Amino acid sequence: MKKLLAVMMVAFTLVIIGGFDNQAEAGRVPVGWYRDNGARAYLLTPVQGNRNNFYCTVVDDRGGSVGYHFWLSNGGPRYSNDWGANTYVYGTGSPVAEAIWNYIHG
């Protein structure tokens, strides 16, 4: 019984310690250009949430940044951002929003 308890304690300790090393490193994924100013846009990863309801940040090559929220609604993907957009991903003229959704679902 003592050996079983000792083995369980070691296994539990390894699980706890292993969890500390699993910190995700942020990356920059190119997601196109903004049409209004021509700035190159990069999605910062990882995103927060799940595939169908997530938050993310996009930075550009001119030092700007904008937060996005994506979710499913009425059968299609929608997004809002810090600039006041609140619309469907497809068919609304935002190649950056489309690229973000496609990257997450690709």
CSV table of N, CA and C in Angstrom, one decimal:
chain,number,residue,atom,x,y,z
A,1,MET,N,0.8,-1.2,0.0
A,1,MET,CA,0.0,0.0,0.0
A,1,MET,C,0.9,1.3,0.0
A,2,LYS,N,2.0,1.2,0.8
A,2,LYS,CA,2.9,2.4,0.9
A,2,LYS,C,3.5,2.6,-0.5
A,3,LYS,N,3.9,1.5,-1.2
A,3,LYS,CA,4.5,1.7,-2.5
A,3,LYS,C,3.5,2.3,-3.5
A,4,LEU,N,2.3,1.9,-3.5
A,4,LEU,CA,1.3,2.5,-4.4
A,4,LEU,C,1.1,3.9,-4.1
A,5,LEU,N,1.0,4.3,-2.8
A,5,LEU,CA,0.8,5.7,-2.4
A,5,LEU,C,2.0,6.5,-2.9
A,6,ALA,N,3.3,6.0,-2.8
A,6,ALA,CA,4.5,6.7,-3.2
A,6,ALA,C,4.5,6.9,-4.7
A,7,VAL,N,4.1,5.8,-5.5
A,7,VAL,CA,4.0,5.9,-6.9
A,7,VAL,C,3.0,7.0,-7.4
A,8,MET,N,1.8,7.0,-6.7
A,8,MET,CA,0.8,8.0,-7.0
A,8,MET,C,1.3,9.4,-6.7
A,9,MET,N,2.0,9.6,-5.6
A,9,MET,CA,2.5,10.9,-5.3
A,9,MET,C,3.5,11.4,-6.3
A,10,VAL,N,4.4,10.5,-6.8
A,10,VAL,CA,5.4,10.9,-7.8
A,10,VAL,C,4.7,11.2,-9.1
A,11,ALA,N,3.7,10.4,-9.5
A,11,ALA,CA,3.0,10.7,-10.7
A,11,ALA,C,2.3,12.0,-10.6
A,12,PHE,N,1.6,12.3,-9.5
A,12,PHE,CA,0.9,13.6,-9.3
A,12,PHE,C,1.9,14.8,-9.4
A,13,THR,N,3.0,14.6,-8.8
A,13,THR,CA,4.1,15.7,-8.8
A,13,THR,C,4.5,15.9,-10.2
A,14,LEU,N,4.8,14.9,-11.0
A,14,LEU,CA,5.2,15.0,-12.4
A,14,LEU,C,4.2,15.7,-13.2
A,15,VAL,N,2.9,15.4,-13.0
A,15,VAL,CA,1.8,16.1,-13.7
A,15,VAL,C,1.8,17.6,-13.4
A,16,ILE,N,1.9,17.9,-12.1
A,16,ILE,CA,1.9,19.3,-11.7
A,16,ILE,C,3.1,20.1,-12.2
A,17,ILE,N,4.3,19.5,-12.1
A,17,ILE,CA,5.5,20.2,-12.6
A,17,ILE,C,5.5,20.3,-14.1
A,18,GLY,N,5.0,19.3,-14.8
A,18,GLY,CA,4.9,19.3,-16.3
A,18,GLY,C,4.0,20.4,-16.7
A,19,GLY,N,3.0,20.8,-16.0
A,19,GLY,CA,2.1,21.8,-16.4
A,19,GLY,C,2.7,23.2,-16.4
A,20,PHE,N,3.7,23.4,-15.6
A,20,PHE,CA,4.4,24.7,-15.6
A,20,PHE,C,5.2,25.0,-16.8
A,21,ASP,N,5.6,24.0,-17.5
A,21,ASP,CA,6.4,24.1,-18.7
A,21,ASP,C,5.6,24.3,-20.0
A,22,ASN,N,4.3,24.3,-19.9
A,22,ASN,CA,3.4,24.3,-21.1
A,22,ASN,C,2.9,25.7,-21.4
A,23,GLN,N,3.7,26.7,-21.2
A,23,GLN,CA,3.3,28.1,-21.6
A,23,GLN,C,3.5,28.3,-23.1
A,24,ALA,N,2.4,28.7,-23.7
A,24,ALA,CA,2.5,29.0,-25.1
A,24,ALA,C,3.2,30.2,-25.4
A,25,GLU,N,4.0,30.2,-26.5
A,25,GLU,CA,4.8,31.3,-26.9
A,25,GLU,C,4.0,32.1,-28.0
A,26,ALA,N,3.9,33.4,-27.9
A,26,ALA,CA,3.2,34.2,-28.9
A,26,ALA,C,3.9,34.2,-30.2
A,27,GLY,N,3.1,34.1,-31.3
A,27,GLY,CA,3.7,34.2,-32.6
A,27,GLY,C,2.9,35.2,-33.4
A,28,ARG,N,3.5,35.5,-34.6
A,28,ARG,CA,2.9,36.5,-35.5
A,28,ARG,C,2.6,35.8,-36.8
A,29,VAL,N,1.3,35.7,-37.2
A,29,VAL,CA,0.9,35.1,-38.4
A,29,VAL,C,0.4,36.1,-39.4
A,30,PRO,N,1.0,36.2,-40.6
A,30,PRO,CA,0.6,37.2,-41.5
A,30,PRO,C,-0.9,36.9,-42.0
A,31,VAL,N,-1.7,38.0,-42.0
A,31,VAL,CA,-3.1,37.8,-42.4
A,31,VAL,C,-3.6,38.8,-43.4
A,32,GLY,N,-2.6,39.4,-44.1
A,32,GLY,CA,-3.0,40.3,-45.2
A,32,GLY,C,-2.6,41.7,-45.0
A,33,TRP,N,-3.3,42.6,-45.7
A,33,TRP,CA,-3.1,44.0,-45.6
A,33,TRP,C,-4.4,44.7,-45.3
A,34,TYR,N,-4.3,45.9,-44.6
A,34,TYR,CA,-5.5,46.7,-44.5
A,34,TYR,C,-5.7,47.5,-45.7
A,35,ARG,N,-6.9,47.5,-46.2
A,35,ARG,CA,-7.2,48.3,-47.5
A,35,ARG,C,-7.1,49.8,-47.3
A,36,ASP,N,-7.4,50.3,-46.1
A,36,ASP,CA,-7.5,51.7,-45.9
A,36,ASP,C,-6.1,52.4,-45.9
A,37,ASN,N,-5.1,51.7,-45.3
A,37,ASN,CA,-3.8,52.3,-45.2
A,37,ASN,C,-2.6,51.5,-45.8
A,38,GLY,N,-3.0,50.3,-46.2
A,38,GLY,CA,-1.9,49.4,-46.8
A,38,GLY,C,-1.0,48.7,-45.9
A,39,ALA,N,-1.3,48.9,-44.6
A,39,ALA,CA,-0.4,48.3,-43.6
A,39,ALA,C,-0.5,46.7,-43.6
A,40,ARG,N,0.6,46.1,-43.4
A,40,ARG,CA,0.6,44.6,-43.3
A,40,ARG,C,0.1,44.2,-42.0
A,41,ALA,N,-0.8,43.2,-41.9
A,41,ALA,CA,-1.5,42.8,-40.6
A,41,ALA,C,-0.9,41.4,-40.2
A,42,TYR,N,-0.8,41.3,-38.9
A,42,TYR,CA,-0.3,40.0,-38.3
A,42,TYR,C,-1.1,39.6,-37.1
A,43,LEU,N,-1.7,38.4,-37.1
A,43,LEU,CA,-2.4,37.9,-36.0
A,43,LEU,C,-1.4,37.4,-35.0
A,44,LEU,N,-1.7,37.9,-33.7
A,44,LEU,CA,-0.9,37.4,-32.6
A,44,LEU,C,-1.5,36.1,-32.1
A,45,THR,N,-0.7,35.1,-32.0
A,45,THR,CA,-1.1,33.8,-31.4
A,45,THR,C,-0.5,33.5,-30.1
A,46,PRO,N,-1.1,32.8,-29.2
A,46,PRO,CA,-2.4,32.1,-29.4
A,46,PRO,C,-3.6,33.1,-29.2
A,47,VAL,N,-4.7,32.6,-29.7
A,47,VAL,CA,-5.9,33.4,-29.5
A,47,VAL,C,-6.6,32.9,-28.2
A,48,GLN,N,-7.6,33.6,-27.7
A,48,GLN,CA,-8.3,33.3,-26.5
A,48,GLN,C,-9.7,32.8,-26.9
A,49,GLY,N,-10.1,31.6,-26.4
A,49,GLY,CA,-11.4,31.1,-26.7
A,49,GLY,C,-11.4,29.8,-27.4
A,50,ASN,N,-12.4,29.5,-28.2
A,50,ASN,CA,-12.4,28.3,-29.0
A,50,ASN,C,-12.6,28.6,-30.5
A,51,ARG,N,-12.7,27.6,-31.3
A,51,ARG,CA,-12.8,27.9,-32.8
A,51,ARG,C,-13.9,28.7,-33.2
A,52,ASN,N,-15.0,28.7,-32.5
A,52,ASN,CA,-16.2,29.4,-33.0
A,52,ASN,C,-16.6,30.6,-32.1
A,53,ASN,N,-15.8,30.9,-31.1
A,53,ASN,CA,-16.0,32.1,-30.3
A,53,ASN,C,-14.6,32.5,-29.7
A,54,PHE,N,-13.9,33.4,-30.3
A,54,PHE,CA,-12.6,33.7,-29.9
A,54,PHE,C,-12.3,35.2,-30.0
A,55,TYR,N,-11.3,35.6,-29.2
A,55,TYR,CA,-10.7,36.9,-29.2
A,55,TYR,C,-9.3,36.9,-29.6
A,56,CYS,N,-8.9,37.9,-30.3
A,56,CYS,CA,-7.5,37.9,-30.8
A,56,CYS,C,-7.0,39.4,-31.0
A,57,THR,N,-5.8,39.5,-31.2
A,57,THR,CA,-5.2,40.9,-31.4
A,57,THR,C,-4.4,40.8,-32.7
A,58,VAL,N,-4.6,41.8,-33.5
A,58,VAL,CA,-3.8,42.0,-34.8
A,58,VAL,C,-2.9,43.2,-34.6
A,59,VAL,N,-1.7,43.1,-35.0
A,59,VAL,CA,-0.8,44.2,-35.1
A,59,VAL,C,-0.4,44.4,-36.5
A,60,ASP,N,0.1,45.7,-36.8
A,60,ASP,CA,0.5,45.9,-38.2
A,60,ASP,C,1.9,46.4,-38.2
A,61,ASP,N,2.5,46.5,-39.4
A,61,ASP,CA,3.9,46.9,-39.5
A,61,ASP,C,4.1,48.3,-39.3
A,62,ARG,N,3.1,49.1,-39.0
A,62,ARG,CA,3.3,50.5,-38.7
A,62,ARG,C,3.1,50.8,-37.2
A,63,GLY,N,3.0,49.8,-36.4
A,63,GLY,CA,2.9,49.9,-34.9
A,63,GLY,C,1.5,50.0,-34.3
A,64,GLY,N,0.5,49.8,-35.2
A,64,GLY,CA,-0.9,49.8,-34.7
A,64,GLY,C,-1.3,48.4,-34.2
A,65,SER,N,-2.4,48.4,-33.4
A,65,SER,CA,-2.9,47.1,-33.0
A,65,SER,C,-4.4,47.3,-32.8
A,66,VAL,N,-5.2,46.2,-33.0
A,66,VAL,CA,-6.6,46.2,-32.9
A,66,VAL,C,-7.1,44.8,-32.4
A,67,GLY,N,-8.0,44.9,-31.5
A,67,GLY,CA,-8.6,43.7,-30.9
A,67,GLY,C,-9.8,43.2,-31.7
A,68,TYR,N,-10.0,41.9,-31.9
A,68,TYR,CA,-11.1,41.4,-32.7
A,68,TYR,C,-11.8,40.3,-31.8
A,69,HIS,N,-13.1,40.2,-32.1
A,69,HIS,CA,-13.9,39.1,-31.5
A,69,HIS,C,-14.7,38.5,-32.6
A,70,PHE,N,-14.5,37.1,-32.7
A,70,PHE,CA,-15.2,36.4,-33.7
A,70,PHE,C,-16.2,35.4,-33.1
A,71,TRP,N,-17.3,35.1,-33.7
A,71,TRP,CA,-18.3,34.2,-33.2
A,71,TRP,C,-19.2,33.7,-34.3
A,72,LEU,N,-19.9,32.6,-34.1
A,72,LEU,CA,-20.9,32.2,-35.0
A,72,LEU,C,-22.3,32.7,-34.7
A,73,SER,N,-23.0,33.2,-35.7
A,73,SER,CA,-24.4,33.8,-35.4
A,73,SER,C,-25.2,33.7,-36.7
A,74,ASN,N,-26.4,33.2,-36.5
A,74,ASN,CA,-27.4,33.0,-37.6
A,74,ASN,C,-26.7,32.3,-38.8
A,75,GLY,N,-26.0,31.2,-38.5
A,75,GLY,CA,-25.5,30.4,-39.6
A,75,GLY,C,-24.2,30.9,-40.2
A,76,GLY,N,-23.6,31.9,-39.8
A,76,GLY,CA,-22.4,32.4,-40.4
A,76,GLY,C,-21.5,33.1,-39.4
A,77,PRO,N,-20.2,33.2,-39.7
A,77,PRO,CA,-19.2,33.8,-38.8
A,77,PRO,C,-19.4,35.3,-38.8
A,78,ARG,N,-19.3,35.9,-37.6
A,78,ARG,CA,-19.4,37.4,-37.5
A,78,ARG,C,-18.1,37.8,-36.7
A,79,TYR,N,-17.9,39.1,-36.8
A,79,TYR,CA,-16.8,39.7,-36.0
A,79,TYR,C,-17.1,41.1,-35.6
A,80,SER,N,-16.4,41.5,-34.5
A,80,SER,CA,-16.4,43.0,-34.2
A,80,SER,C,-15.0,43.3,-33.8
A,81,ASN,N,-14.7,44.6,-33.9
A,81,ASN,CA,-13.3,44.9,-33.5
A,81,ASN,C,-13.3,46.3,-32.8
A,82,ASP,N,-12.1,46.7,-32.4
A,82,ASP,CA,-12.0,47.9,-31.6
A,82,ASP,C,-12.2,49.2,-32.5
A,83,TRP,N,-12.3,49.0,-33.8
A,83,TRP,CA,-12.6,50.2,-34.7
A,83,TRP,C,-14.0,50.4,-34.9
A,84,GLY,N,-14.9,49.5,-34.3
A,84,GLY,CA,-16.3,49.7,-34.4
A,84,GLY,C,-17.0,48.8,-35.4
A,85,ALA,N,-16.3,47.9,-36.1
A,85,ALA,CA,-16.9,47.0,-37.0
A,85,ALA,C,-17.7,46.0,-36.3
A,86,ASN,N,-18.9,45.6,-36.8
A,86,ASN,CA,-19.7,44.5,-36.2
A,86,ASN,C,-20.5,44.0,-37.4
A,87,THR,N,-20.0,42.9,-38.0
A,87,THR,CA,-20.6,42.4,-39.3
A,87,THR,C,-20.2,41.0,-39.5
A,88,TYR,N,-20.6,40.5,-40.6
A,88,TYR,CA,-20.3,39.1,-41.1
A,88,TYR,C,-18.8,39.1,-41.6
A,89,VAL,N,-18.2,38.0,-41.5
A,89,VAL,CA,-16.8,37.9,-41.9
A,89,VAL,C,-16.7,37.9,-43.4
A,90,TYR,N,-17.6,37.1,-44.1
A,90,TYR,CA,-17.5,37.0,-45.6
A,90,TYR,C,-18.5,38.0,-46.2
A,91,GLY,N,-18.0,38.5,-47.4
A,91,GLY,CA,-18.8,39.4,-48.2
A,91,GLY,C,-18.9,40.9,-47.7
A,92,THR,N,-18.1,41.2,-46.8
A,92,THR,CA,-18.1,42.6,-46.3
A,92,THR,C,-16.8,43.4,-46.6
A,93,GLY,N,-15.9,42.8,-47.3
A,93,GLY,CA,-14.8,43.6,-47.7
A,93,GLY,C,-13.6,43.7,-46.8
A,94,SER,N,-13.5,42.8,-45.8
A,94,SER,CA,-12.4,42.8,-44.9
A,94,SER,C,-11.5,41.5,-45.1
A,95,PRO,N,-10.5,41.7,-45.9
A,95,PRO,CA,-9.6,40.5,-46.1
A,95,PRO,C,-8.9,40.1,-44.9
A,96,VAL,N,-8.6,41.0,-44.0
A,96,VAL,CA,-8.0,40.6,-42.7
A,96,VAL,C,-8.9,39.7,-41.9
A,97,ALA,N,-10.1,40.1,-41.7
A,97,ALA,CA,-11.1,39.3,-40.9
A,97,ALA,C,-11.3,37.9,-41.6
A,98,GLU,N,-11.4,37.9,-42.9
A,98,GLU,CA,-11.5,36.6,-43.6
A,98,GLU,C,-10.3,35.7,-43.3
A,99,ALA,N,-9.1,36.3,-43.4
A,99,ALA,CA,-7.9,35.6,-43.2
A,99,ALA,C,-7.7,35.0,-41.8
A,100,ILE,N,-8.2,35.8,-40.8
A,100,ILE,CA,-8.1,35.4,-39.4
A,100,ILE,C,-9.0,34.2,-39.3
A,101,TRP,N,-10.3,34.3,-39.7
A,101,TRP,CA,-11.3,33.2,-39.6
A,101,TRP,C,-10.7,31.9,-40.3
A,102,ASN,N,-10.2,32.1,-41.5
A,102,ASN,CA,-9.7,31.0,-42.3
A,102,ASN,C,-8.5,30.3,-41.6
A,103,TYR,N,-7.6,31.1,-41.0
A,103,TYR,CA,-6.5,30.6,-40.3
A,103,TYR,C,-6.9,29.7,-39.1
A,104,ILE,N,-7.9,30.2,-38.3
A,104,ILE,CA,-8.3,29.5,-37.2
A,104,ILE,C,-9.0,28.2,-37.6
A,105,HIS,N,-9.8,28.2,-38.7
A,105,HIS,CA,-10.5,27.1,-39.2
A,105,HIS,C,-9.8,26.2,-40.2
A,106,GLY,N,-8.6,26.6,-40.6
A,106,GLY,CA,-7.8,25.9,-41.6
A,106,GLY,C,-7.2,24.7,-41.1
